[in-house]
CSV table of C-alpha atoms in Angstrom, one decimal:
chain,number,residue,atom,x,y,z
P,6,MET,CA,68.0,-3.1,-143.3
P,7,ASN,CA,70.3,-0.5,-142.0
P,8,GLN,CA,72.4,0.5,-139.2
P,9,THR,CA,71.9,3.6,-138.3
P,10,ILE,CA,68.4,2.9,-137.8
P,11,ARG,CA,69.0,-0.2,-135.6
P,12,GLU,CA,70.7,2.7,-133.5
P,13,LYS,CA,67.9,5.2,-133.2
P,14,ILE,CA,66.0,2.5,-131.9
P,15,LEU,CA,68.2,1.5,-129.1
P,16,ARG,CA,68.6,5.1,-128.7
P,17,ASN,CA,64.6,5.4,-128.0
P,18,LEU,CA,63.9,2.0,-126.1
P,19,GLU,CA,67.0,3.2,-124.3
P,20,GLN,CA,64.6,6.7,-123.0
P,21,ASN,CA,62.0,4.9,-122.4
P,22,SER,CA,61.5,1.0,-123.0
P,23,ARG,CA,57.9,1.5,-122.7
P,24,ILE,CA,57.5,2.6,-125.8
P,25,GLU,CA,54.6,0.8,-128.2
P,26,LEU,CA,56.5,-0.6,-131.6
P,27,LYS,CA,53.3,1.2,-133.3
P,28,ASP,CA,54.9,4.8,-132.1
P,29,LEU,CA,58.5,3.9,-132.5
P,30,ALA,CA,58.1,3.4,-136.0
P,31,ILE,CA,55.8,6.6,-136.7
P,32,MET,CA,58.8,8.5,-134.9
P,33,LEU,CA,61.2,6.5,-137.1
P,34,GLY,CA,59.0,6.6,-140.3
P,35,GLU,CA,59.2,2.9,-140.6
P,36,ASP,CA,56.8,0.8,-140.8
P,37,GLU,CA,56.0,-1.5,-137.6
P,38,ALA,CA,56.6,-5.0,-138.7
P,39,THR,CA,59.7,-3.4,-139.8
P,40,ILE,CA,60.6,-2.7,-136.6
P,41,ALA,CA,59.7,-5.2,-134.5
P,42,ASN,CA,61.3,-7.5,-136.7
P,43,GLU,CA,64.3,-5.8,-135.7
P,44,VAL,CA,63.8,-5.6,-131.8
P,45,ALA,CA,63.5,-9.3,-132.0
P,46,LYS,CA,66.3,-10.2,-133.9
P,47,MET,CA,69.0,-7.9,-131.6
P,48,GLU,CA,67.2,-9.6,-128.7
P,49,GLN,CA,68.2,-13.0,-130.1
P,50,GLU,CA,71.8,-10.6,-131.2
P,51,ARG,CA,71.3,-10.1,-127.4
P,52,ILE,CA,72.0,-6.7,-128.0
P,53,ILE,CA,68.8,-5.9,-126.1
P,54,CYS,CA,68.9,-8.0,-122.9
P,55,GLY,CA,66.5,-6.8,-121.0
P,56,TYR,CA,64.1,-3.8,-120.3
P,57,HIS,CA,64.3,-2.2,-116.9
P,58,THR,CA,63.0,0.5,-114.4
P,59,LEU,CA,64.5,3.2,-113.2
P,60,ILE,CA,63.8,3.8,-109.0
P,61,ASN,CA,64.7,5.9,-106.8
P,62,TRP,CA,65.0,4.3,-104.1
P,63,ASP,CA,65.8,7.1,-101.5
P,64,ASN,CA,61.9,9.0,-102.8
P,65,THR,CA,60.6,5.6,-101.2
P,66,SER,CA,60.4,3.8,-97.5
P,67,LYS,CA,63.0,0.6,-98.9
P,68,GLU,CA,65.9,1.3,-97.1
P,69,VAL,CA,68.4,-0.2,-100.0
P,70,VAL,CA,72.4,0.6,-99.2
P,71,THR,CA,74.5,0.8,-102.7
P,72,ALA,CA,78.5,-0.3,-102.3
P,73,LEU,CA,81.0,0.1,-105.5
P,74,ILE,CA,84.0,-2.8,-104.6
P,75,GLU,CA,87.0,-2.4,-106.1
P,76,VAL,CA,88.3,-6.2,-107.0
P,77,LYS,CA,92.0,-6.7,-107.7
P,78,VAL,CA,92.6,-10.8,-108.6
P,79,THR,CA,95.3,-13.0,-110.0
P,80,PRO,CA,94.1,-13.3,-114.1
P,81,GLN,CA,93.7,-17.9,-114.4
P,82,ARG,CA,95.9,-18.7,-117.5
P,83,GLY,CA,94.2,-19.6,-119.9
P,84,ILE,CA,90.6,-17.7,-118.6
P,85,GLY,CA,92.2,-14.5,-117.7
P,86,PHE,CA,89.4,-12.7,-115.5
P,87,ASP,CA,86.0,-14.4,-117.5
P,88,MET,CA,86.2,-17.1,-115.2
P,89,LEU,CA,85.8,-15.6,-112.2
P,90,ALA,CA,83.9,-12.1,-113.3
P,91,GLU,CA,81.0,-15.1,-113.7
P,92,ARG,CA,81.5,-16.8,-110.5
P,93,ILE,CA,81.0,-13.1,-108.7
P,94,SER,CA,78.3,-12.5,-111.4
P,95,LYS,CA,76.2,-15.5,-109.3
P,96,PHE,CA,76.2,-13.9,-106.1
P,97,ASN,CA,72.3,-12.1,-105.5
P,98,GLU,CA,73.8,-9.1,-104.1
P,99,VAL,CA,75.8,-8.0,-107.1
P,100,THR,CA,73.8,-5.8,-109.7
P,101,SER,CA,77.1,-4.9,-112.2
P,102,VAL,CA,80.5,-5.8,-112.4
P,103,TYR,CA,82.9,-4.9,-115.2
P,104,LEU,CA,86.1,-5.2,-116.0
P,105,MET,CA,88.5,-2.0,-115.5
P,106,SER,CA,91.8,-0.7,-115.9
P,107,GLY,CA,93.7,0.9,-113.7
P,108,GLY,CA,94.6,-0.4,-110.1
P,109,PHE,CA,91.9,-2.3,-109.9
P,110,ASP,CA,90.5,-5.6,-112.0
P,111,PHE,CA,86.8,-5.5,-111.6
P,112,MET,CA,83.7,-3.0,-110.1
P,113,VAL,CA,81.3,-4.5,-108.7
P,114,LEU,CA,78.0,-3.3,-107.7
P,115,ILE,CA,76.1,-4.7,-104.9
P,116,GLU,CA,72.8,-4.0,-102.8
P,117,GLY,CA,72.2,-4.1,-99.4
P,118,LYS,CA,69.7,-4.0,-97.4
P,119,SER,CA,72.0,-2.3,-95.1
P,120,MET,CA,76.2,-1.2,-94.6
P,121,LYS,CA,76.6,-4.0,-92.2
P,122,GLU,CA,75.4,-6.4,-94.8
P,123,VAL,CA,77.3,-5.3,-97.3
P,124,ALA,CA,80.1,-5.9,-95.0
P,125,ARG,CA,79.7,-9.1,-94.6
P,126,PHE,CA,79.5,-10.2,-98.3
P,127,VAL,CA,82.6,-8.4,-99.0
P,128,PHE,CA,83.8,-10.2,-95.6
P,129,ASP,CA,82.0,-13.6,-96.4
P,130,LYS,CA,81.4,-13.8,-100.1
P,131,LEU,CA,83.8,-11.6,-101.6
P,132,SER,CA,87.2,-11.4,-100.1
P,133,THR,CA,87.1,-15.3,-99.6
P,134,LEU,CA,87.2,-16.3,-103.1
P,135,GLU,CA,89.9,-17.9,-104.7
P,136,TYR,CA,92.1,-15.2,-106.8
P,137,VAL,CA,90.6,-12.3,-105.2
P,138,LEU,CA,94.0,-10.6,-103.9
P,139,SER,CA,91.7,-7.4,-101.8
P,140,THR,CA,89.2,-5.2,-101.9
P,141,SER,CA,88.3,-1.7,-102.1
P,142,THR,CA,84.7,-1.0,-101.0
P,143,HIS,CA,82.9,2.3,-101.6
P,144,PHE,CA,79.4,3.7,-100.0
P,145,VAL,CA,77.2,5.4,-102.1
P,146,LEU,CA,76.0,7.9,-100.2
P,147,LYS,CA,73.3,9.7,-102.5
P,148,LYS,CA,73.0,9.3,-106.6
P,149,TYR,CA,72.7,12.8,-108.6
P,150,LYS,CA,72.5,11.0,-112.1
P,151,ASP,CA,71.9,7.1,-112.6
P,152,HIS,CA,72.0,6.0,-115.9
P,153,GLY,CA,71.4,9.2,-118.0
P,154,VAL,CA,68.3,10.5,-116.1
P,155,GLU,CA,69.0,13.1,-113.6
P,156,LEU,CA,67.2,12.2,-110.1
P,157,VAL,CA,67.4,15.1,-107.4
P,158,GLU,CA,64.4,17.6,-108.0
P,159,LYS,CA,66.2,21.2,-108.5
P,160,LYS,CA,64.7,23.4,-106.4
P,161,LYS,CA,62.8,26.5,-107.8
P,162,ASP,CA,64.2,30.3,-106.4
P,163,GLU,CA,61.9,31.4,-104.3
P,164,ARG,CA,63.0,34.7,-103.1
P,165,MET,CA,61.6,37.9,-103.9
P,166,MET,CA,62.5,39.5,-107.2
P,167,VAL,CA,63.8,43.0,-106.3
P,168,SER,CA,63.5,46.2,-108.4
P,169,ALA,CA,65.0,49.4,-108.0
């Protein structure tokens, strides 16, 4: 199967992970078995790593605080950043870890119940790790777009039309 079919499958699944394979096959002009086999292969190859639901927590009663934490570290000889990134990833509060260019080495995204809980995580767990030199925490105040999806509803223009 050529790469463009794989890319089309991935783009469609990224937009709607709940799409049925038979519908995806029809959209792509392929048979369902071919699509199912490709999806299974991409899952085994860890190209497809999971299927997620994007939730706008601001529209629920649950209190969730999201923070982006920049982390500067000393890489370890022979293994670089990988071991420390793996260790940071193991914390339940951590939702994502990225190796970055620039002034900091990692961008760590975490979620907590409150700003105090996030601060406690940084103080007690993250900053105490060996090889962590410094952190800088940024709290997300409002999400406008997440994973390509606009989260803020556009307001209707309720002004009356005036004609001369």
